[in-house]
PDB file of C-alpha atoms in Angstrom:
ATOM      1  CA  MET A   1     -13.838  12.896  53.188  1.00  0.00           C
ATOM      2  CA  ALA A   2     -17.612  13.262  53.372  1.00  0.00           C
ATOM      3  CA  MET A   3     -17.232  17.050  53.076  1.00  0.00           C
ATOM      4  CA  ILE A   4     -15.309  16.931  49.795  1.00  0.00           C
ATOM      5  CA  PRO A   5     -18.253  16.298  47.382  1.00  0.00           C
ATOM      6  CA  PRO A   6     -20.451  19.168  48.676  1.00  0.00           C
ATOM      7  CA  VAL A   7     -17.460  21.530  48.734  1.00  0.00           C
ATOM      8  CA  LEU A   8     -16.563  20.672  45.143  1.00  0.00           C
ATOM      9  CA  ALA A   9     -20.210  20.916  44.079  1.00  0.00           C
ATOM     10  CA  ALA A  10     -20.642  24.356  45.659  1.00  0.00           C
ATOM     11  CA  THR A  11     -17.382  25.506  44.089  1.00  0.00           C
ATOM     12  CA  TYR A  12     -18.517  24.342  40.655  1.00  0.00           C
ATOM     13  CA  MET A  13     -22.008  25.867  40.903  1.00  0.00           C
ATOM     14  CA  GLY A  14     -20.756  29.218  42.167  1.00  0.00           C
ATOM     15  CA  ALA A  15     -23.082  31.843  43.651  1.00  0.00           C
ATOM     16  CA  PRO A  16     -25.120  31.641  45.762  1.00  0.00           C
ATOM     17  CA  TYR A  17     -24.066  28.145  46.881  1.00  0.00           C
ATOM     18  CA  PHE A  18     -20.354  28.920  47.007  1.00  0.00           C
ATOM     19  CA  ASN A  19     -20.973  32.150  48.919  1.00  0.00           C
ATOM     20  CA  ILE A  20     -23.127  30.316  51.462  1.00  0.00           C
ATOM     21  CA  LEU A  21     -20.345  27.748  51.882  1.00  0.00           C
ATOM     22  CA  ILE A  22     -17.767  30.470  52.569  1.00  0.00           C
ATOM     23  CA  ALA A  23     -20.080  32.259  55.020  1.00  0.00           C
ATOM     24  CA  ALA A  24     -20.690  29.007  56.912  1.00  0.00           C
ATOM     25  CA  ALA A  25     -16.972  28.206  56.950  1.00  0.00           C
ATOM     26  CA  ALA A  26     -16.131  31.713  58.206  1.00  0.00           C
ATOM     27  CA  ALA A  27     -18.689  31.367  61.006  1.00  0.00           C
ATOM     28  CA  ALA A  28     -17.298  27.968  61.998  1.00  0.00           C
ATOM     29  CA  MET A  29     -13.720  29.259  61.984  1.00  0.00           C
ATOM     30  CA  ALA A  30     -14.714  32.283  64.081  1.00  0.00           C
ATOM     31  CA  TRP A  31     -16.341  29.969  66.627  1.00  0.00           C
ATOM     32  CA  GLU A  32     -13.213  27.817  66.754  1.00  0.00           C
ATOM     33  CA  TRP A  33     -10.907  30.823  67.008  1.00  0.00           C
ATOM     34  CA  CYS A  34     -12.871  32.285  69.905  1.00  0.00           C
ATOM     35  CA  GLY A  35     -12.894  28.902  71.636  1.00  0.00           C
ATOM     36  CA  MET A  36      -9.131  28.509  71.336  1.00  0.00           C
ATOM     37  CA  ILE A  37      -8.277  31.864  72.852  1.00  0.00           C
ATOM     38  CA  ASN A  38     -10.993  31.738  75.537  1.00  0.00           C
ATOM     39  CA  GLY A  39     -10.388  28.269  76.904  1.00  0.00           C
ATOM     40  CA  GLY A  40     -13.272  26.676  75.023  1.00  0.00           C
ATOM     41  CA  ARG A  41     -15.787  29.418  75.846  1.00  0.00           C
ATOM     42  CA  PHE A  42     -17.789  31.261  73.199  1.00  0.00           C
ATOM     43  CA  ASN A  43     -18.414  34.714  74.664  1.00  0.00           C
ATOM     44  CA  TYR A  44     -19.930  37.972  73.432  1.00  0.00           C
ATOM     45  CA  GLU A  45     -16.724  38.772  71.542  1.00  0.00           C
ATOM     46  CA  GLY A  46     -17.200  35.530  69.646  1.00  0.00           C
ATOM     47  CA  TRP A  47     -20.661  36.610  68.545  1.00  0.00           C
ATOM     48  CA  VAL A  48     -19.302  39.968  67.394  1.00  0.00           C
ATOM     49  CA  LEU A  49     -16.487  38.264  65.470  1.00  0.00           C
ATOM     50  CA  THR A  50     -18.802  35.714  63.870  1.00  0.00           C
ATOM     51  CA  CYS A  51     -21.504  38.175  62.833  1.00  0.00           C
ATOM     52  CA  GLY A  52     -18.938  40.661  61.543  1.00  0.00           C
ATOM     53  CA  LEU A  53     -17.135  38.093  59.407  1.00  0.00           C
ATOM     54  CA  VAL A  54     -20.384  36.769  57.946  1.00  0.00           C
ATOM     55  CA  GLY A  55     -21.444  40.344  57.201  1.00  0.00           C
ATOM     56  CA  ALA A  56     -18.172  40.986  55.377  1.00  0.00           C
ATOM     57  CA  VAL A  57     -18.632  37.806  53.324  1.00  0.00           C
ATOM     58  CA  ILE A  58     -22.167  38.888  52.392  1.00  0.00           C
ATOM     59  CA  ALA A  59     -20.847  42.266  51.238  1.00  0.00           C
ATOM     60  CA  ALA A  60     -18.155  40.588  49.127  1.00  0.00           C
ATOM     61  CA  SER A  61     -20.750  38.203  47.689  1.00  0.00           C
ATOM     62  CA  MET A  62     -22.638  41.237  46.394  1.00  0.00           C
ATOM     63  CA  GLY A  63     -19.498  42.526  44.703  1.00  0.00           C
ATOM     64  CA  ALA A  64     -18.910  45.255  47.301  1.00  0.00           C
ATOM     65  CA  TYR A  65     -15.290  44.301  47.944  1.00  0.00           C
ATOM     66  CA  THR A  66     -14.216  47.707  49.252  1.00  0.00           C
ATOM     67  CA  HIS A  67     -17.169  47.736  51.627  1.00  0.00           C
ATOM     68  CA  SER A  68     -16.341  44.221  52.810  1.00  0.00           C
ATOM     69  CA  LEU A  69     -12.815  45.344  53.728  1.00  0.00           C
ATOM     70  CA  PHE A  70     -14.335  48.328  55.519  1.00  0.00           C
ATOM     71  CA  VAL A  71     -16.489  45.901  57.516  1.00  0.00           C
ATOM     72  CA  LEU A  72     -13.353  44.016  58.587  1.00  0.00           C
ATOM     73  CA  GLY A  73     -11.693  47.243  59.709  1.00  0.00           C
ATOM     74  CA  LEU A  74     -14.832  48.307  61.557  1.00  0.00           C
ATOM     75  CA  LEU A  75     -15.035  44.876  63.173  1.00  0.00           C
ATOM     76  CA  GLY A  76     -11.488  45.128  64.516  1.00  0.00           C
ATOM     77  CA  ALA A  77     -12.148  48.622  65.875  1.00  0.00           C
ATOM     78  CA  LEU A  78     -15.416  47.445  67.440  1.00  0.00           C
ATOM     79  CA  LEU A  79     -13.700  44.585  69.268  1.00  0.00           C
ATOM     80  CA  VAL A  80     -11.100  46.983  70.670  1.00  0.00           C
ATOM     81  CA  GLY A  81     -13.786  49.512  71.593  1.00  0.00           C
ATOM     82  CA  ILE A  82     -15.904  46.933  73.403  1.00  0.00           C
ATOM     83  CA  SER A  83     -12.883  45.782  75.390  1.00  0.00           C
ATOM     84  CA  GLU A  84     -11.966  49.346  76.349  1.00  0.00           C
ATOM     85  CA  ALA A  85     -15.545  50.201  77.322  1.00  0.00           C
ATOM     86  CA  ARG A  86     -15.722  47.121  79.491  1.00  0.00           C
ATOM     87  CA  ARG A  87     -12.447  48.057  81.172  1.00  0.00           C
ATOM     88  CA  LEU A  88     -13.721  51.551  81.970  1.00  0.00           C
ATOM     89  CA  THR A  89     -17.035  50.311  83.370  1.00  0.00           C
ATOM     90  CA  THR A  90     -15.692  47.394  85.404  1.00  0.00           C
ATOM     91  CA  ASN A  91     -15.457  48.209  89.111  1.00  0.00           C
ATOM     92  CA  LEU A  92     -12.252  46.296  89.709  1.00  0.00           C
ATOM     93  CA  PRO A  93      -8.724  47.415  90.588  1.00  0.00           C
ATOM     94  CA  LEU A  94      -6.909  48.341  87.379  1.00  0.00           C
ATOM     95  CA  HIS A  95      -3.995  45.940  87.757  1.00  0.00           C
ATOM     96  CA  SER A  96      -5.746  43.141  89.659  1.00  0.00           C
ATOM     97  CA  ASP A  97      -6.054  39.505  88.580  1.00  0.00           C
ATOM     98  CA  GLN A  98      -9.830  39.960  88.422  1.00  0.00           C
ATOM     99  CA  MET A  99      -9.427  42.820  85.940  1.00  0.00           C
ATOM    100  CA  ASP A 100      -7.035  40.741  83.830  1.00  0.00           C
ATOM    101  CA  GLN A 101      -9.618  37.952  83.668  1.00  0.00           C
ATOM    102  CA  ALA A 102     -12.517  40.276  82.875  1.00  0.00           C
ATOM    103  CA  VAL A 103     -10.702  42.487  80.370  1.00  0.00           C
ATOM    104  CA  ASN A 104      -7.610  40.940  78.824  1.00  0.00           C
ATOM    105  CA  PRO A 105      -5.879  43.163  76.223  1.00  0.00           C
ATOM    106  CA  LYS A 106      -3.991  40.168  74.846  1.00  0.00           C
ATOM    107  CA  ARG A 107      -7.254  38.328  74.289  1.00  0.00           C
ATOM    108  CA  THR A 108      -8.635  41.331  72.435  1.00  0.00           C
ATOM    109  CA  MET A 109      -5.484  41.444  70.309  1.00  0.00           C
ATOM    110  CA  TRP A 110      -5.957  37.792  69.378  1.00  0.00           C
ATOM    111  CA  MET A 111      -9.581  38.457  68.441  1.00  0.00           C
ATOM    112  CA  VAL A 112      -8.426  41.235  66.088  1.00  0.00           C
ATOM    113  CA  VAL A 113      -5.827  38.856  64.640  1.00  0.00           C
ATOM    114  CA  GLY A 114      -8.714  36.471  63.958  1.00  0.00           C
ATOM    115  CA  VAL A 115     -10.457  39.170  61.919  1.00  0.00           C
ATOM    116  CA  VAL A 116      -7.481  39.275  59.558  1.00  0.00           C
ATOM    117  CA  TYR A 117      -6.593  35.575  59.686  1.00  0.00           C
ATOM    118  CA  ILE A 118     -10.105  34.429  58.775  1.00  0.00           C
ATOM    119  CA  GLY A 119     -11.521  37.488  57.046  1.00  0.00           C
ATOM    120  CA  ILE A 120      -8.910  38.224  54.382  1.00  0.00           C
ATOM    121  CA  PRO A 121      -8.797  34.677  52.911  1.00  0.00           C
ATOM    122  CA  SER A 122     -12.603  34.393  53.033  1.00  0.00           C
ATOM    123  CA  LEU A 123     -13.105  37.631  51.105  1.00  0.00           C
ATOM    124  CA  SER A 124     -10.242  36.782  48.759  1.00  0.00           C
ATOM    125  CA  LEU A 125     -11.809  33.454  47.832  1.00  0.00           C
ATOM    126  CA  ILE A 126     -15.123  35.150  47.040  1.00  0.00           C
ATOM    127  CA  TRP A 127     -13.281  37.666  44.862  1.00  0.00           C
ATOM    128  CA  ILE A 128     -11.356  34.946  43.034  1.00  0.00           C
ATOM    129  CA  ARG A 129     -14.417  32.750  42.405  1.00  0.00           C
ATOM    130  CA  ASN A 130     -16.484  35.692  41.171  1.00  0.00           C
ATOM    131  CA  ASP A 131     -14.151  36.149  38.210  1.00  0.00           C
ATOM    132  CA  TRP A 132     -16.371  34.885  35.383  1.00  0.00           C
ATOM    133  CA  GLU A 133     -13.531  33.962  33.052  1.00  0.00           C
ATOM    134  CA  ASN A 134     -11.068  32.120  35.279  1.00  0.00           C
ATOM    135  CA  GLY A 135     -12.569  32.059  38.788  1.00  0.00           C
ATOM    136  CA  LEU A 136     -13.655  28.420  38.802  1.00  0.00           C
ATOM    137  CA  LEU A 137     -10.356  27.220  37.360  1.00  0.00           C
ATOM    138  CA  THR A 138      -8.367  29.276  39.858  1.00  0.00           C
ATOM    139  CA  VAL A 139     -10.236  27.897  42.873  1.00  0.00           C
ATOM    140  CA  PHE A 140      -9.759  24.316  41.671  1.00  0.00           C
ATOM    141  CA  TRP A 141      -6.119  25.167  40.965  1.00  0.00           C
ATOM    142  CA  LEU A 142      -5.741  26.295  44.583  1.00  0.00           C
ATOM    143  CA  LEU A 143      -7.424  23.176  45.958  1.00  0.00           C
ATOM    144  CA  VAL A 144      -5.268  20.829  43.879  1.00  0.00           C
ATOM    145  CA  LEU A 145      -2.152  22.837  44.646  1.00  0.00           C
ATOM    146  CA  VAL A 146      -2.627  22.676  48.418  1.00  0.00           C
ATOM    147  CA  TRP A 147      -3.467  18.968  48.266  1.00  0.00           C
ATOM    148  CA  ALA A 148      -0.342  18.319  46.166  1.00  0.00           C
ATOM    149  CA  ALA A 149       1.819  20.433  48.490  1.00  0.00           C
ATOM    150  CA  ASP A 150       0.590  18.568  51.577  1.00  0.00           C
ATOM    151  CA  SER A 151       1.054  15.200  49.885  1.00  0.00           C
ATOM    152  CA  GLY A 152       4.527  16.110  48.629  1.00  0.00           C
ATOM    153  CA  ALA A 153       5.589  17.343  52.050  1.00  0.00           C
ATOM    154  CA  TYR A 154       4.314  14.185  53.736  1.00  0.00           C
ATOM    155  CA  ALA A 155       5.936  11.841  51.211  1.00  0.00           C
ATOM    156  CA  ALA A 156       9.318  13.589  51.237  1.00  0.00           C
ATOM    157  CA  GLY A 157       9.299  13.846  55.009  1.00  0.00           C
ATOM    158  CA  ARG A 158       8.599  10.139  55.397  1.00  0.00           C
ATOM    159  CA  LEU A 159      10.970   8.907  52.693  1.00  0.00           C
ATOM    160  CA  ILE A 160      13.884  11.281  53.244  1.00  0.00           C
ATOM    161  CA  GLY A 161      13.450  12.583  56.774  1.00  0.00           C
ATOM    162  CA  GLY A 162      16.372  14.666  57.955  1.00  0.00           C
ATOM    163  CA  PRO A 163      16.578  17.828  60.066  1.00  0.00           C
ATOM    164  CA  LYS A 164      13.406  19.183  61.610  1.00  0.00           C
ATOM    165  CA  MET A 165      12.195  22.506  60.257  1.00  0.00           C
ATOM    166  CA  ALA A 166      10.410  23.854  63.348  1.00  0.00           C
ATOM    167  CA  PRO A 167      10.566  21.209  66.102  1.00  0.00           C
ATOM    168  CA  LYS A 168       9.008  23.432  68.767  1.00  0.00           C
ATOM    169  CA  ILE A 169       6.020  24.276  66.588  1.00  0.00           C
ATOM    170  CA  SER A 170       5.458  21.212  64.401  1.00  0.00           C
ATOM    171  CA  PRO A 171       7.811  18.339  65.345  1.00  0.00           C
ATOM    172  CA  ASN A 172       6.965  16.243  62.282  1.00  0.00           C
ATOM    173  CA  LYS A 173       7.875  18.836  59.650  1.00  0.00           C
ATOM    174  CA  THR A 174      11.295  18.498  58.006  1.00  0.00           C
ATOM    175  CA  TRP A 175      13.273  20.546  55.512  1.00  0.00           C
ATOM    176  CA  ALA A 176      13.017  17.632  53.111  1.00  0.00           C
ATOM    177  CA  GLY A 177       9.255  17.822  53.474  1.00  0.00           C
ATOM    178  CA  LEU A 178       9.336  21.511  52.618  1.00  0.00           C
ATOM    179  CA  GLY A 179      11.299  20.715  49.471  1.00  0.00           C
ATOM    180  CA  GLY A 180       8.806  18.007  48.548  1.00  0.00           C
ATOM    181  CA  CYS A 181       5.984  20.485  49.100  1.00  0.00           C
ATOM    182  CA  VAL A 182       7.479  23.056  46.727  1.00  0.00           C
ATOM    183  CA  VAL A 183       8.291  20.510  44.014  1.00  0.00           C
ATOM    184  CA  ALA A 184       4.859  18.862  44.174  1.00  0.00           C
ATOM    185  CA  ALA A 185       3.072  22.222  44.096  1.00  0.00           C
ATOM    186  CA  ALA A 186       5.127  23.406  41.120  1.00  0.00           C
ATOM    187  CA  ILE A 187       4.407  20.232  39.156  1.00  0.00           C
ATOM    188  CA  ALA A 188       0.687  20.289  39.979  1.00  0.00           C
ATOM    189  CA  GLY A 189       0.363  23.922  38.938  1.00  0.00           C
ATOM    190  CA  ALA A 190       2.230  23.372  35.688  1.00  0.00           C
ATOM    191  CA  VAL A 191       0.094  20.330  34.852  1.00  0.00           C
ATOM    192  CA  ILE A 192      -3.119  22.298  35.389  1.00  0.00           C
ATOM    193  CA  ALA A 193      -1.839  25.113  33.179  1.00  0.00           C
ATOM    194  CA  HIS A 194      -1.012  22.594  30.449  1.00  0.00           C
ATOM    195  CA  VAL A 195      -4.258  20.606  30.715  1.00  0.00           C
ATOM    196  CA  ALA A 196      -6.338  23.792  30.717  1.00  0.00           C
ATOM    197  CA  ALA A 197      -4.449  24.936  27.596  1.00  0.00           C
ATOM    198  CA  LEU A 198      -3.610  28.292  29.109  1.00  0.00           C
ATOM    199  CA  GLU A 199      -1.315  29.482  26.352  1.00  0.00           C
ATOM    200  CA  HIS A 200      -0.862  32.892  27.987  1.00  0.00           C
ATOM    201  CA  PHE A 201       0.195  31.170  31.229  1.00  0.00           C
ATOM    202  CA  GLY A 202       3.667  29.908  30.285  1.00  0.00           C
ATOM    203  CA  MET A 203       5.208  26.821  31.817  1.00  0.00           C
ATOM    204  CA  ILE A 204       7.952  28.727  33.637  1.00  0.00           C
ATOM    205  CA  LYS A 205       5.461  31.161  35.133  1.00  0.00           C
ATOM    206  CA  ALA A 206       3.187  28.294  36.139  1.00  0.00           C
ATOM    207  CA  LEU A 207       6.067  26.531  37.897  1.00  0.00           C
ATOM    208  CA  LEU A 208       7.236  29.637  39.745  1.00  0.00           C
ATOM    209  CA  VAL A 209       3.813  30.877  40.861  1.00  0.00           C
ATOM    210  CA  SER A 210       2.697  27.397  41.914  1.00  0.00           C
ATOM    211  CA  ALA A 211       5.905  26.788  43.866  1.00  0.00           C
ATOM    212  CA  LEU A 212       5.527  30.130  45.648  1.00  0.00           C
ATOM    213  CA  VAL A 213       1.899  29.542  46.608  1.00  0.00           C
ATOM    214  CA  GLY A 214       2.747  26.002  47.740  1.00  0.00           C
ATOM    215  CA  LEU A 215       5.541  27.353  49.923  1.00  0.00           C
ATOM    216  CA  VAL A 216       3.221  29.924  51.481  1.00  0.00           C
ATOM    217  CA  SER A 217       0.639  27.208  52.163  1.00  0.00           C
ATOM    218  CA  GLN A 218       3.123  25.371  54.368  1.00  0.00           C
ATOM    219  CA  GLY A 219       3.710  28.621  56.213  1.00  0.00           C
ATOM    220  CA  GLY A 220      -0.020  28.744  56.898  1.00  0.00           C
ATOM    221  CA  ASP A 221       0.152  25.257  58.376  1.00  0.00           C
ATOM    222  CA  LEU A 222       2.956  26.366  60.701  1.00  0.00           C
ATOM    223  CA  VAL A 223       1.095  29.507  61.763  1.00  0.00           C
ATOM    224  CA  GLU A 224      -1.956  27.558  62.897  1.00  0.00           C
ATOM    225  CA  SER A 225       0.253  25.023  64.681  1.00  0.00           C
ATOM    226  CA  ALA A 226       1.984  27.884  66.503  1.00  0.00           C
ATOM    227  CA  VAL A 227      -1.356  29.364  67.576  1.00  0.00           C
ATOM    228  CA  LYS A 228      -2.564  26.007  68.900  1.00  0.00           C
ATOM    229  CA  ARG A 229       0.663  25.471  70.812  1.00  0.00           C
ATOM    230  CA  HIS A 230       0.424  28.958  72.273  1.00  0.00           C
ATOM    231  CA  PHE A 231      -3.041  28.226  73.638  1.00  0.00           C
ATOM    232  CA  LYS A 232      -2.162  24.615  74.518  1.00  0.00           C
ATOM    233  CA  VAL A 233      -4.832  22.950  72.396  1.00  0.00           C
ATOM    234  CA  LYS A 234      -4.420  19.905  70.171  1.00  0.00           C
ATOM    235  CA  ASP A 235      -7.158  20.776  67.673  1.00  0.00           C
ATOM    236  CA  SER A 236      -9.046  23.963  66.911  1.00  0.00           C
ATOM    237  CA  SER A 237     -12.258  22.069  67.746  1.00  0.00           C
ATOM    238  CA  GLN A 238     -13.936  18.694  67.302  1.00  0.00           C
ATOM    239  CA  LEU A 239     -16.380  20.000  64.726  1.00  0.00           C
ATOM    240  CA  ILE A 240     -15.251  17.370  62.201  1.00  0.00           C
ATOM    241  CA  PRO A 241     -15.232  14.032  64.073  1.00  0.00           C
ATOM    242  CA  GLY A 242     -11.832  12.388  63.848  1.00  0.00           C
ATOM    243  CA  HIS A 243     -10.309  15.308  61.943  1.00  0.00           C
ATOM    244  CA  GLY A 244     -10.373  18.205  64.402  1.00  0.00           C
ATOM    245  CA  GLY A 245     -11.853  21.505  63.321  1.00  0.00           C
ATOM    246  CA  VAL A 246     -12.332  23.523  60.162  1.00  0.00           C
ATOM    247  CA  LEU A 247      -9.213  25.578  60.887  1.00  0.00           C
ATOM    248  CA  ASP A 248      -7.198  22.359  61.156  1.00  0.00           C
ATOM    249  CA  ARG A 249      -8.359  21.326  57.678  1.00  0.00           C
ATOM    250  CA  VAL A 250      -7.914  24.635  55.867  1.00  0.00           C
ATOM    251  CA  ASP A 251      -4.892  26.213  57.576  1.00  0.00           C
ATOM    252  CA  ALA A 252      -2.668  25.755  54.522  1.00  0.00           C
ATOM    253  CA  LEU A 253      -5.474  26.768  52.154  1.00  0.00           C
ATOM    254  CA  LEU A 254      -6.063  30.059  53.984  1.00  0.00           C
ATOM    255  CA  ALA A 255      -2.474  31.136  53.378  1.00  0.00           C
ATOM    256  CA  ALA A 256      -2.530  29.931  49.763  1.00  0.00           C
ATOM    257  CA  ILE A 257      -5.718  31.893  49.058  1.00  0.00           C
ATOM    258  CA  ALA A 258      -4.255  35.087  50.494  1.00  0.00           C
ATOM    259  CA  ALA A 259      -1.065  34.645  48.454  1.00  0.00           C
ATOM    260  CA  ALA A 260      -2.960  33.971  45.215  1.00  0.00           C
ATOM    261  CA  ALA A 261      -5.228  36.976  45.777  1.00  0.00           C
ATOM    262  CA  LEU A 262      -2.243  39.228  46.456  1.00  0.00           C
ATOM    263  CA  ILE A 263      -0.542  38.093  43.259  1.00  0.00           C
ATOM    264  CA  GLY A 264      -3.784  38.501  41.327  1.00  0.00           C
ATOM    265  CA  PHE A 265      -4.407  41.967  42.741  1.00  0.00           C
ATOM    266  CA  SER A 266      -0.945  43.043  41.641  1.00  0.00           C
ATOM    267  CA  ASN A 267      -1.872  41.942  38.073  1.00  0.00           C
ATOM    268  CA  ARG A 268       0.960  39.480  37.814  1.00  0.00           C
ATOM    269  CA  PHE A 269      -1.117  36.308  38.037  1.00  0.00           C
ATOM    270  CA  VAL A 270      -2.864  35.795  34.710  1.00  0.00           C
ATOM    271  CA  LEU A 271      -5.306  33.159  35.948  1.00  0.00           C
ATOM    272  CA  ILE A 272      -7.200  35.806  37.901  1.00  0.00           C
ATOM    273  CA  SER A 273      -6.094  39.009  36.256  1.00  0.00           C
TER     274      SER A 273
END
């Protein structure tokens, strides 16, 4: 809860405060991601991932969005190249356990996944917020939408219960909760459109877009839960005492941001078009 006021303040003030917030969050998420897939260790690959993501955020903050995407692509290629170079220069039997520990292709793959998982939403949020006309409103819309979706899912799951949606990934999630998530997100989005007097953003469109983004946000929650289960960790880190890590707090938001940016980029989402 203590993080909410500074996050809202940075969002309201915009650049450079908002950009610094996103860069710090990207660095924290990179550290957590590296720790999860390396058994709690932050190795040289973690430094490469962290510095690369922060560099991409800086490029996006300067309005160089194409260059920031190029940085992400270069970062992924660099991680693969470093792994391959290490494999070629390591004097160990090719298929030995020692080689697997020193150079693990699966670990490299997960690091590249982290580039996309953290990088795309981070750059997308910078792009959305930098829209002078509707950027601030859209970011607040996303924050309220994800909060409403989470609250709706929790309330419906507790009150209605019923069949589990993905018991092996997230035992507490139910289909009723998913329905509550979609309904709550749709209502929240429509209310914001009405309160903000967005005449060009019709009620039906507000309901549909908000419901879709809310649905995707729950998918983001499931994805992070699946990753944690795969690596047998309860939380992404203990960076936020009593609440786990940054990734645990923003898993749904990351997916919602990516979905909103995709809709906006396709010129079908008037809030950011």
